[in-house]
Short mmCIF file of C-alpha atoms and ligand atoms in Angstrom, two decimals:
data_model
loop_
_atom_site.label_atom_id
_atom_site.label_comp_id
_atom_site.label_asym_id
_atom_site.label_seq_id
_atom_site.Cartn_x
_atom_site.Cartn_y
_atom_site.Cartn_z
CA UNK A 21 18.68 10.62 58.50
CA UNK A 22 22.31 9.94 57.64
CA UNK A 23 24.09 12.04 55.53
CA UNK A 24 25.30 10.32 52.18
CA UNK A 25 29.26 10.04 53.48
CA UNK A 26 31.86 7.95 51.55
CA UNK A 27 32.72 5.74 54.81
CA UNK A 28 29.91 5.57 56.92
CA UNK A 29 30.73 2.44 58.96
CA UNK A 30 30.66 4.77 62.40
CA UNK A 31 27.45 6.12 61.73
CA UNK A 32 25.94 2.49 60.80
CA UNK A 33 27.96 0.92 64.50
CA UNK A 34 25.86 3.49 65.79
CA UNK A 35 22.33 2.85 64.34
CA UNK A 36 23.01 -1.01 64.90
CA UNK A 37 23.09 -1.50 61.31
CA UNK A 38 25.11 -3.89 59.78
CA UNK A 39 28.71 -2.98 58.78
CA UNK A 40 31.48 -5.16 57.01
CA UNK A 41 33.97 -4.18 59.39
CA UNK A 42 34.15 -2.56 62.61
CA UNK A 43 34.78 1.33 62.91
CA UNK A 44 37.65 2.91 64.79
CA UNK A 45 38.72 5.70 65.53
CA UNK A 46 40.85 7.09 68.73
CA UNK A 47 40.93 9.69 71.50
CA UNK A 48 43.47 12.03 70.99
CA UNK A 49 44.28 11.07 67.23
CA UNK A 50 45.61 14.56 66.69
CA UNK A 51 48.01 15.78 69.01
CA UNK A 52 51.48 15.78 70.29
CA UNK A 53 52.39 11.73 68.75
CA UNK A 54 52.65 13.47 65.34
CA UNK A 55 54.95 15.26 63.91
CA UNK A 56 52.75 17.06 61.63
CA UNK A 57 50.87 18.35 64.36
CA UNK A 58 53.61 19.59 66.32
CA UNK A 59 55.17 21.22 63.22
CA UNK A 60 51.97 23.44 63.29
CA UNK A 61 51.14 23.98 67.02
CA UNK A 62 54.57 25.54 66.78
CA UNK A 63 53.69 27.50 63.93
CA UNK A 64 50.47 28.71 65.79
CA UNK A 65 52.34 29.53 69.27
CA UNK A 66 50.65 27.85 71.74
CA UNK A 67 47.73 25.21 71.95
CA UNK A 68 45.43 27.42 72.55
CA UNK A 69 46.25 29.34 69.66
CA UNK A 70 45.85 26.52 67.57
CA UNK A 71 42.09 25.98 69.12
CA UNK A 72 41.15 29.18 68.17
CA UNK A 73 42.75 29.78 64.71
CA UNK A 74 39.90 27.45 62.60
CA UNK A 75 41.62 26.75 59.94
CA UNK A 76 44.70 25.48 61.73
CA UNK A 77 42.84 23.57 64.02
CA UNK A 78 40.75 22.00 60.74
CA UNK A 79 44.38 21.12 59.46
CA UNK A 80 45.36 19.30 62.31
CA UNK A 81 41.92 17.42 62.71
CA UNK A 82 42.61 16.27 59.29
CA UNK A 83 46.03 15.09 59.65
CA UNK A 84 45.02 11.46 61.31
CA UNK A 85 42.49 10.87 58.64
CA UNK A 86 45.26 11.77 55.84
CA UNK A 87 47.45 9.26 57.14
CA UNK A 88 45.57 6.13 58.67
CA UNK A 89 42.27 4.53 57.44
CA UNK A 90 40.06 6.24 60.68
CA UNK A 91 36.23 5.92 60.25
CA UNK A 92 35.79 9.47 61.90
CA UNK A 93 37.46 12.57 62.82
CA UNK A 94 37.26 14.12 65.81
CA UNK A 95 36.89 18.48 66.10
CA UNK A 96 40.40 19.75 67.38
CA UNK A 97 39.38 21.65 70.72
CA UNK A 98 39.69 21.05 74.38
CA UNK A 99 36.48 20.30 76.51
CA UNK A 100 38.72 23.80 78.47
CA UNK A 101 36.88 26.02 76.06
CA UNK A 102 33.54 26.70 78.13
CA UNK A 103 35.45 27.57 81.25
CA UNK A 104 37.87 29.51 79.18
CA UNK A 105 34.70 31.39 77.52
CA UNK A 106 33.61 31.66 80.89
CA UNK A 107 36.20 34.28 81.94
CA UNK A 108 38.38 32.20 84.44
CA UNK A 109 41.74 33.23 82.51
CA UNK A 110 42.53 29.74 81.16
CA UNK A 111 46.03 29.12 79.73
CA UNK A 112 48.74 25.65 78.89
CA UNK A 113 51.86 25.92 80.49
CA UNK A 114 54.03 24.25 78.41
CA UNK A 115 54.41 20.37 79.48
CA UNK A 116 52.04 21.20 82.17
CA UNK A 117 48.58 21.13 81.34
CA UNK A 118 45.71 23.37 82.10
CA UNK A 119 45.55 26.65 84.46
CA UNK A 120 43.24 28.73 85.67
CA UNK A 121 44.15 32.09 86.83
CA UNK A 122 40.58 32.98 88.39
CA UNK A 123 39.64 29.00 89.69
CA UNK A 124 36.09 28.65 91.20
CA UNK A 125 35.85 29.00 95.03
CA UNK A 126 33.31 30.40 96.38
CA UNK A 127 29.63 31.52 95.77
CA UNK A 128 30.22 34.97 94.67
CA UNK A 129 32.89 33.08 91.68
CA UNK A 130 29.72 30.50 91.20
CA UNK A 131 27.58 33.78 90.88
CA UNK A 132 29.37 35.66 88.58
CA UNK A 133 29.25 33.03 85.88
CA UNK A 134 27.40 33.35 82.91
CA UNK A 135 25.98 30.98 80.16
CA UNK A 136 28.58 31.24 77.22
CA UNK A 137 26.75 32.32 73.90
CA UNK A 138 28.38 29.72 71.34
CA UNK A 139 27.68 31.18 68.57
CA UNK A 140 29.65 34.78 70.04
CA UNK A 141 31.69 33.59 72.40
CA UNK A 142 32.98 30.41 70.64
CA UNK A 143 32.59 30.83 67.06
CA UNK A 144 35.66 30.01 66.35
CA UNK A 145 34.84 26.20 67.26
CA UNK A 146 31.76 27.06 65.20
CA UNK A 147 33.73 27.99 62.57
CA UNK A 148 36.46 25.12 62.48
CA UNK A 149 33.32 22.22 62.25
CA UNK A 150 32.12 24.85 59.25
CA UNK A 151 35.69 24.67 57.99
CA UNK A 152 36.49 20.79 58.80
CA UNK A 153 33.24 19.06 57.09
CA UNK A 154 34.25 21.16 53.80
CA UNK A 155 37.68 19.77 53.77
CA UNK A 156 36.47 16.26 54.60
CA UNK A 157 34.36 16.37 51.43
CA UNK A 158 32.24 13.75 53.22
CA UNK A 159 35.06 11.07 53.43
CA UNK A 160 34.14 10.02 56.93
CA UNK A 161 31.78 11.72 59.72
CA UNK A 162 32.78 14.66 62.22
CA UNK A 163 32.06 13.61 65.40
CA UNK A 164 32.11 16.91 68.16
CA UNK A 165 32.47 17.04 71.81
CA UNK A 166 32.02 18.95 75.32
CA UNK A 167 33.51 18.14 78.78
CA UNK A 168 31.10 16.50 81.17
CA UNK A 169 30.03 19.12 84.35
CA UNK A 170 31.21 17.21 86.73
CA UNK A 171 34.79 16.94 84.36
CA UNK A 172 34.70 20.84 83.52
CA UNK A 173 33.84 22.03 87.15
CA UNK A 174 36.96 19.42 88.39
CA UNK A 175 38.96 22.20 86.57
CA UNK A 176 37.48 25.15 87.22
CA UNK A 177 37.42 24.63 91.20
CA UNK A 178 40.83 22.89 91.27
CA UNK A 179 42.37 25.54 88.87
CA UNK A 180 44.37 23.36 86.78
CA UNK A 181 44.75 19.27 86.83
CA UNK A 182 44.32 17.45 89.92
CA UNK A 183 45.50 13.99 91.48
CA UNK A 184 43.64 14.48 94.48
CA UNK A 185 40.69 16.56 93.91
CA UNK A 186 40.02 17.95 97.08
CA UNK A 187 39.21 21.19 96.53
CA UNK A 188 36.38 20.02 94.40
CA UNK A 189 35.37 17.49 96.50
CA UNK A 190 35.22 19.90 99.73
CA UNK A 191 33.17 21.53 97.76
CA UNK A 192 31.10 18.72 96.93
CA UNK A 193 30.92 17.01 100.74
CA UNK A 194 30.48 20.70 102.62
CA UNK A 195 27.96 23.14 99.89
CA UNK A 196 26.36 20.38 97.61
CA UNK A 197 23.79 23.16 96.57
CA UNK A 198 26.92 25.40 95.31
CA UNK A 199 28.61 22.45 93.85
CA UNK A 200 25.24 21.71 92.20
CA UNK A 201 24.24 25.49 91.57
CA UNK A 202 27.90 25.46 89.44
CA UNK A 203 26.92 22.02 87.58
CA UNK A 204 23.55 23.21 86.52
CA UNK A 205 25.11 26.53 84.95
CA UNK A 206 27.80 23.73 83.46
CA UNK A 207 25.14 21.95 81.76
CA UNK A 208 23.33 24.54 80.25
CA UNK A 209 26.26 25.95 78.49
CA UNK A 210 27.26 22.36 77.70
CA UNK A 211 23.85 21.68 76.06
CA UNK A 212 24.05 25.29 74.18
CA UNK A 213 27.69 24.28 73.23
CA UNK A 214 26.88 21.12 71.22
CA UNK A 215 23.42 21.94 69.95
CA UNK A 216 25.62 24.61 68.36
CA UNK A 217 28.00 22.05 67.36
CA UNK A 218 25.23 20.02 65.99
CA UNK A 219 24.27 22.77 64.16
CA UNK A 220 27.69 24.09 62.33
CA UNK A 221 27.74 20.69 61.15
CA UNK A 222 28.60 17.88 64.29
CA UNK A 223 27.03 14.31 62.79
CA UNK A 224 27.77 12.78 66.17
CA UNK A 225 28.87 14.15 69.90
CA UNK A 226 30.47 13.28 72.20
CA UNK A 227 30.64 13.75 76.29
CA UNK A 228 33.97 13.18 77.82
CA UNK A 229 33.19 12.75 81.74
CA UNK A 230 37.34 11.69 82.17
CA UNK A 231 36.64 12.40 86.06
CA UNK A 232 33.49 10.91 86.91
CA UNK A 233 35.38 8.01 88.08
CA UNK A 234 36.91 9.70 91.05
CA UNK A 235 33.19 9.37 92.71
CA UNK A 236 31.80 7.28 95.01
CA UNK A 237 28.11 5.11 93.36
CA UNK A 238 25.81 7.60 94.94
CA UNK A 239 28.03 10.90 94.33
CA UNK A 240 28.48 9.55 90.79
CA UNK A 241 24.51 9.35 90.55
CA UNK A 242 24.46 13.11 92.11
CA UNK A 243 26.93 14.98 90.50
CA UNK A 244 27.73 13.66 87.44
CA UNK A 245 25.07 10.87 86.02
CA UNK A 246 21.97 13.31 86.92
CA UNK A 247 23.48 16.08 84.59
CA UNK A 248 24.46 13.58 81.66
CA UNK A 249 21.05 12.75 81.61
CA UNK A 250 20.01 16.36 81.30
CA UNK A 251 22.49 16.38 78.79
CA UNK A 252 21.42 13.45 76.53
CA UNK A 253 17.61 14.64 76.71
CA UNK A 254 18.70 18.02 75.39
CA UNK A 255 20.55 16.52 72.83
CA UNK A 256 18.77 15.97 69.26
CA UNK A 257 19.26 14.72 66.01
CA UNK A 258 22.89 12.66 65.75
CA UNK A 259 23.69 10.65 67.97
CA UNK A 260 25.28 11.02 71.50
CA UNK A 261 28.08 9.11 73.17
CA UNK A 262 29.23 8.81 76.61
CA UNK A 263 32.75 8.42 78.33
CA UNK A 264 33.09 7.99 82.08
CA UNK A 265 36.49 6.77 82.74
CA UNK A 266 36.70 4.46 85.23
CA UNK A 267 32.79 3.87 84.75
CA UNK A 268 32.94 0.48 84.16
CA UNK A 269 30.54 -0.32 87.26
CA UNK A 270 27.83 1.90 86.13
CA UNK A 271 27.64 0.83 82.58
CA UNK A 272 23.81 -0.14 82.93
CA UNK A 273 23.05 3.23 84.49
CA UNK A 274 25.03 5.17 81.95
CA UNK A 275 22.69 3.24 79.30
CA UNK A 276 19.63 4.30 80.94
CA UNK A 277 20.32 7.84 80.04
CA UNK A 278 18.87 6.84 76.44
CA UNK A 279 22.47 7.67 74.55
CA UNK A 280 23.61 5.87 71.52
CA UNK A 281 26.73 4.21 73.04
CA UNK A 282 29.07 4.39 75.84
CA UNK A 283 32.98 4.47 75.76
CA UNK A 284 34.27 1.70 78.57
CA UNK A 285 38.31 2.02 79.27
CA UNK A 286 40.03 -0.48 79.27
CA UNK A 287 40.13 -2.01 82.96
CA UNK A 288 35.72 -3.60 82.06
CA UNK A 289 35.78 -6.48 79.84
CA UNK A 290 34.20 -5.88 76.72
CA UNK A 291 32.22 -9.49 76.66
CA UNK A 292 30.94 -8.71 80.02
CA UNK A 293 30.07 -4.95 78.99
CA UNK A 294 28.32 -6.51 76.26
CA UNK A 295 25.92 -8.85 78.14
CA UNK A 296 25.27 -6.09 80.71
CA UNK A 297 24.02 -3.08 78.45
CA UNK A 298 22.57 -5.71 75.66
CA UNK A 299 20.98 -4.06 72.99
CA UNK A 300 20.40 -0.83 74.74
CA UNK A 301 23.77 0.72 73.80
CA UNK A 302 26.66 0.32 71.46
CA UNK A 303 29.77 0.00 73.43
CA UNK A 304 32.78 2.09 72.34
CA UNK A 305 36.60 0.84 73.50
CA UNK A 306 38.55 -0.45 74.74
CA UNK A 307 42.41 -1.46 74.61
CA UNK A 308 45.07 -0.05 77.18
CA UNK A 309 46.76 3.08 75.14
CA UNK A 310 49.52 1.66 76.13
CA UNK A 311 49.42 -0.84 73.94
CA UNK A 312 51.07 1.22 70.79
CA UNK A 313 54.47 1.05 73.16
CA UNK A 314 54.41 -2.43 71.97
CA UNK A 315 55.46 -4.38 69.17
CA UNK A 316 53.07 -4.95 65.76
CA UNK A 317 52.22 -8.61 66.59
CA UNK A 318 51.18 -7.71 70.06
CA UNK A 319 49.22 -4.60 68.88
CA UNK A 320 47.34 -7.19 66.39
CA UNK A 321 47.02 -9.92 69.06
CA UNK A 322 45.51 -7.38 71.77
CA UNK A 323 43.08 -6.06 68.78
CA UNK A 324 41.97 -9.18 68.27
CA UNK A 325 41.45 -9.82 71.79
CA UNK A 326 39.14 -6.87 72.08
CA UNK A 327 37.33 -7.81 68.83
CA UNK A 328 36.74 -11.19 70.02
CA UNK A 329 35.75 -10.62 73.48
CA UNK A 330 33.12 -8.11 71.95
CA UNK A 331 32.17 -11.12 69.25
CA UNK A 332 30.39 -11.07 66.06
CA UNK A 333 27.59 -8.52 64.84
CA UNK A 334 27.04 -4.68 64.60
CA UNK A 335 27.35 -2.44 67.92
CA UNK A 336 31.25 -2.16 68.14
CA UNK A 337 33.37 0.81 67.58
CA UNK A 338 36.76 -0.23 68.34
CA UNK A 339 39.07 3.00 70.26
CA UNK A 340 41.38 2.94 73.06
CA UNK A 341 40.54 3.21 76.50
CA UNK A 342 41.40 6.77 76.75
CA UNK A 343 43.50 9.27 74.78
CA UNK A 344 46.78 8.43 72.53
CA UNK A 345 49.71 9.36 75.07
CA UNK A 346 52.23 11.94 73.00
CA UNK A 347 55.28 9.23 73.24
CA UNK A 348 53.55 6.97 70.25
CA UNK A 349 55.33 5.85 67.67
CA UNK A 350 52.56 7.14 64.87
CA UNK A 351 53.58 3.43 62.90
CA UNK A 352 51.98 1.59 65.62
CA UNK A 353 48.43 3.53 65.38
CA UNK A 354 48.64 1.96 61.23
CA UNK A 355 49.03 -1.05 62.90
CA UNK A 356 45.99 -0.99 65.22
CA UNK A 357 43.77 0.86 62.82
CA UNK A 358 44.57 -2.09 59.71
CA UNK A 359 44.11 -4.58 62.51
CA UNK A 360 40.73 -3.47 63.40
CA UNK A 361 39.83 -3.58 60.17
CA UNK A 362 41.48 -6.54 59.01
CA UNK A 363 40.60 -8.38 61.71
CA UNK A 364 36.77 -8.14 62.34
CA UNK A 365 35.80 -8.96 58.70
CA UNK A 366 35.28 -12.23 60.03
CA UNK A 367 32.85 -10.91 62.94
CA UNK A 368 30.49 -9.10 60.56
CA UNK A 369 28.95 -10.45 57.09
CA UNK A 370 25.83 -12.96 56.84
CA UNK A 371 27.70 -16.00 57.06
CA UNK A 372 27.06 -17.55 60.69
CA UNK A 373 23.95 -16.48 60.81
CA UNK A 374 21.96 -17.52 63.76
CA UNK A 375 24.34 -14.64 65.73
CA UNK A 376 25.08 -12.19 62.09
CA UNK A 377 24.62 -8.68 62.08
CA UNK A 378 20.87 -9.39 60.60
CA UNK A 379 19.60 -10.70 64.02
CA UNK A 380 20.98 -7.42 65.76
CA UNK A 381 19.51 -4.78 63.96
O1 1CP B 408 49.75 20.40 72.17
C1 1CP B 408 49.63 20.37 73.41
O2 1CP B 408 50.57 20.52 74.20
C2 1CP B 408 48.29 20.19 74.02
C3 1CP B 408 47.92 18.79 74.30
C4 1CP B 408 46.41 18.71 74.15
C5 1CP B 408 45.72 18.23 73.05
C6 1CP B 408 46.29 17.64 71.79
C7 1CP B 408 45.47 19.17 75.08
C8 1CP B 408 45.73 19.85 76.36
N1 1CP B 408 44.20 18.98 74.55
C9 1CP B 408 44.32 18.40 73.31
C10 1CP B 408 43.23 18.10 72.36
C11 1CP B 408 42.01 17.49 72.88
N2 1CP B 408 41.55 17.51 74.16
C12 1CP B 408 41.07 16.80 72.09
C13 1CP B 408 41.20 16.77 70.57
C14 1CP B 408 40.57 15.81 69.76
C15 1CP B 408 41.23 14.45 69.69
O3 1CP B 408 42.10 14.26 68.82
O4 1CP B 408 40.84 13.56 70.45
C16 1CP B 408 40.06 16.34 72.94
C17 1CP B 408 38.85 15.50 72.61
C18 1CP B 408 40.38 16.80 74.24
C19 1CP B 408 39.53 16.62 75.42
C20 1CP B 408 40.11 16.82 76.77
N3 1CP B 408 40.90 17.86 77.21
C21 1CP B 408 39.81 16.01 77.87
C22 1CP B 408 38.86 14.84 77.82
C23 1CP B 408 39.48 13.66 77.22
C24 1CP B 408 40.59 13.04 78.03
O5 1CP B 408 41.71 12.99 77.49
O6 1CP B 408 40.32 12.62 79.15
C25 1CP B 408 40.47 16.53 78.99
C26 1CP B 408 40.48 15.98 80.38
C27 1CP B 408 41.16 17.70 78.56
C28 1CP B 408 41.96 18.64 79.42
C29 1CP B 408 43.32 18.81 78.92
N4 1CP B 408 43.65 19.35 77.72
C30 1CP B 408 45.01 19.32 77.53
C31 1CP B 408 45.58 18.78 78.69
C32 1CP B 408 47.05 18.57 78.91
C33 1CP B 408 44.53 18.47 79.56
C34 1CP B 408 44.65 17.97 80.97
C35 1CP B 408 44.62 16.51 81.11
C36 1CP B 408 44.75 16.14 82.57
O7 1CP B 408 44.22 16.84 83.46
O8 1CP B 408 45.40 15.12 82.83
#
């Protein structure tokens, strides 16, 4: 069933169904690059502040669909919030990212963690998508989001950002049960966390696994892969899409999950994505986000690079590779968000028809 919205080119990309241009939207569209948003996460205090106050974080969600043409909007939150409800002390340095003030080592930490109630113990999230699809007024659709396990227990065992991961990974290598005693517990409250999502209003989710890439094929398969599919067949009713950055070799796995599309960064071609996953999966991506450092006509050149590698017909939803860095000149993301659409009229439409959108639905 899809919801009568006013732009619902995302939600079409994502049921195959023919569109007359292709979606985008991007990873971190609110946030730091605007000015608008930093005007308010001063007002609030801190970041975290702002993800907990829902009707700040509903303003800033709708700031990048005020001022560029974005088929979607994104919930303001931080996959952070499940660990956070969790009771591991979580708080943003300023400039520094994520700590943890109680980080998972041990079994007695992995034992003393509970299931987050969403509804309770996150209602404010609960409460922003409430807030959020009211203020849309149905313009475009809200798409919501959790942290994969492997991604959220990265955190929580690491106690903040990591470049090497090797607390995590000791884990991993010397107590695989504990390591997969702690993902298990992450899963369930990731599943709780979006049905609940799903049910305050979510018309699409999203899993980010940003650290599944660190992994070797068969620890991939282990300890991250075997818990996204737990995750997709507890999933119902919108449709679910899957980020592993850095997952480019196990795109064909990643489909076999059964989710509605996959987000590839930007080091797999999109052609060759294409050819690999087929039919089974729209493919979400995938330009460098460093791209918006660059000039208009080489914003518009690498758009249509991307457009034309993934060719004509329905299955596309244009986004970066990974999240807008803060430094962005917010002129460039008009730039790349006209482009898109601009430029993939001319994939889409009946003409050329023995490879048109009617063939692919
Ligand atoms: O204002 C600030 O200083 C905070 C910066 C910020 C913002 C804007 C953080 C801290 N999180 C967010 C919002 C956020 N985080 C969104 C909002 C929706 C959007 O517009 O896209 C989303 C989807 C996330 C998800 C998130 N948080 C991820 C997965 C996606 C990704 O970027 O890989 C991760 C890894 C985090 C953790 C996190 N949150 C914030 C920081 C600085 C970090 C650490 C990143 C790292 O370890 O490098």
């Amino acid at each position: 069933m899809i919801p009568i919205l006013k732009n619902d080119r995302l939600l079409r990309a994502l049921a195959r169904r023919p569109v007359d241009a292709t979606p985008v939207w991007l990873m971190r569209q609110a946030g730091r690059y605007l000015p608008e948003y930093r005007q308010i996460r001063a007002r609030a205090g801190s970041f975290l502040r702002l993800c907990e106050n829902p009707e700040l974080a509903c303003e800033v969600t709708l700031q990048p669909i005020d001022r560029f043409a974005l088929d979607a909007a994104i919930l303001f939150s931080d996959i952070l919030t499940i660990p956070g409800a969790m009771g591991l002390g979580l708080t943003f340095a300023e400039g520094e990212g994520p700590r943890f003030a109680h980080p998972i080592r041990s079994a007695d930490d992995v034992n003393r963690l509970g299931v987050p109630d969403p509804e309770s113990d996150l209602g404010y999230v609960m409460d922003a998508i409430r807030l959020i699809r009211h203020e849309l007024d149905a313009r475009v659709p809200l798409i919501g989001f959790a942290g994969s396990p492997w991604t959220l227990a990265t955190y929580m065992v690491e106690g903040g950002s990591s470049t090497d991961f090797r607390h995590i990974k000791a884990m991993m290598f010397q107590e695989p049960d504990l390591t997969h005693r702690l993902l298990t517990i992450l899963t369930d409250a990731v599943i709780g966390y979006l049905r609940a999502q799903i049910h305050a209003g979510a018309q699409v989710v999203m899993v980010f696994d940003t650290w599944g890439g660190v992994l070797s094929t068969p620890d991939y398969r282990a300890f991250s892969l075997a818990y996204l599919h737990r995750i997709v067949a507890g999933i119902r009713g919108v449709p679910i899409i899957l980020f592993t950055k850095g997952g480019g070799a196990w795109l064909e796995e990643m489909a076999d999950t059964d989710c509605d599309a996959i987000g590839i960064d930007w080091t797999t071609d999109m052609g060759k994505a294409r050819k690999r996953v087929g039919k089974k999966v729209v493919l979400q991506g995938n330009v460098d986000p460093c791209i918006l450092y660059a000039r208009p006509e080489r914003i518009r050149q690498e758009v249509a690079r991307v457009l034309g590698e993934f060719g004509r017909g329905t299955g596309h939803i244009f986004n970066l590779g990974h999240g807008i860095q803060p430094h962005v000149d917010p002129e460039r993301v008009g730039v790349l968000v006209d482009a898109v659409h601009e430029l993939s009229i001319p994939y889409h439409g009946s003409s050329g028809s023995a490879h048109g959108t009617a063939s692919r639905t």
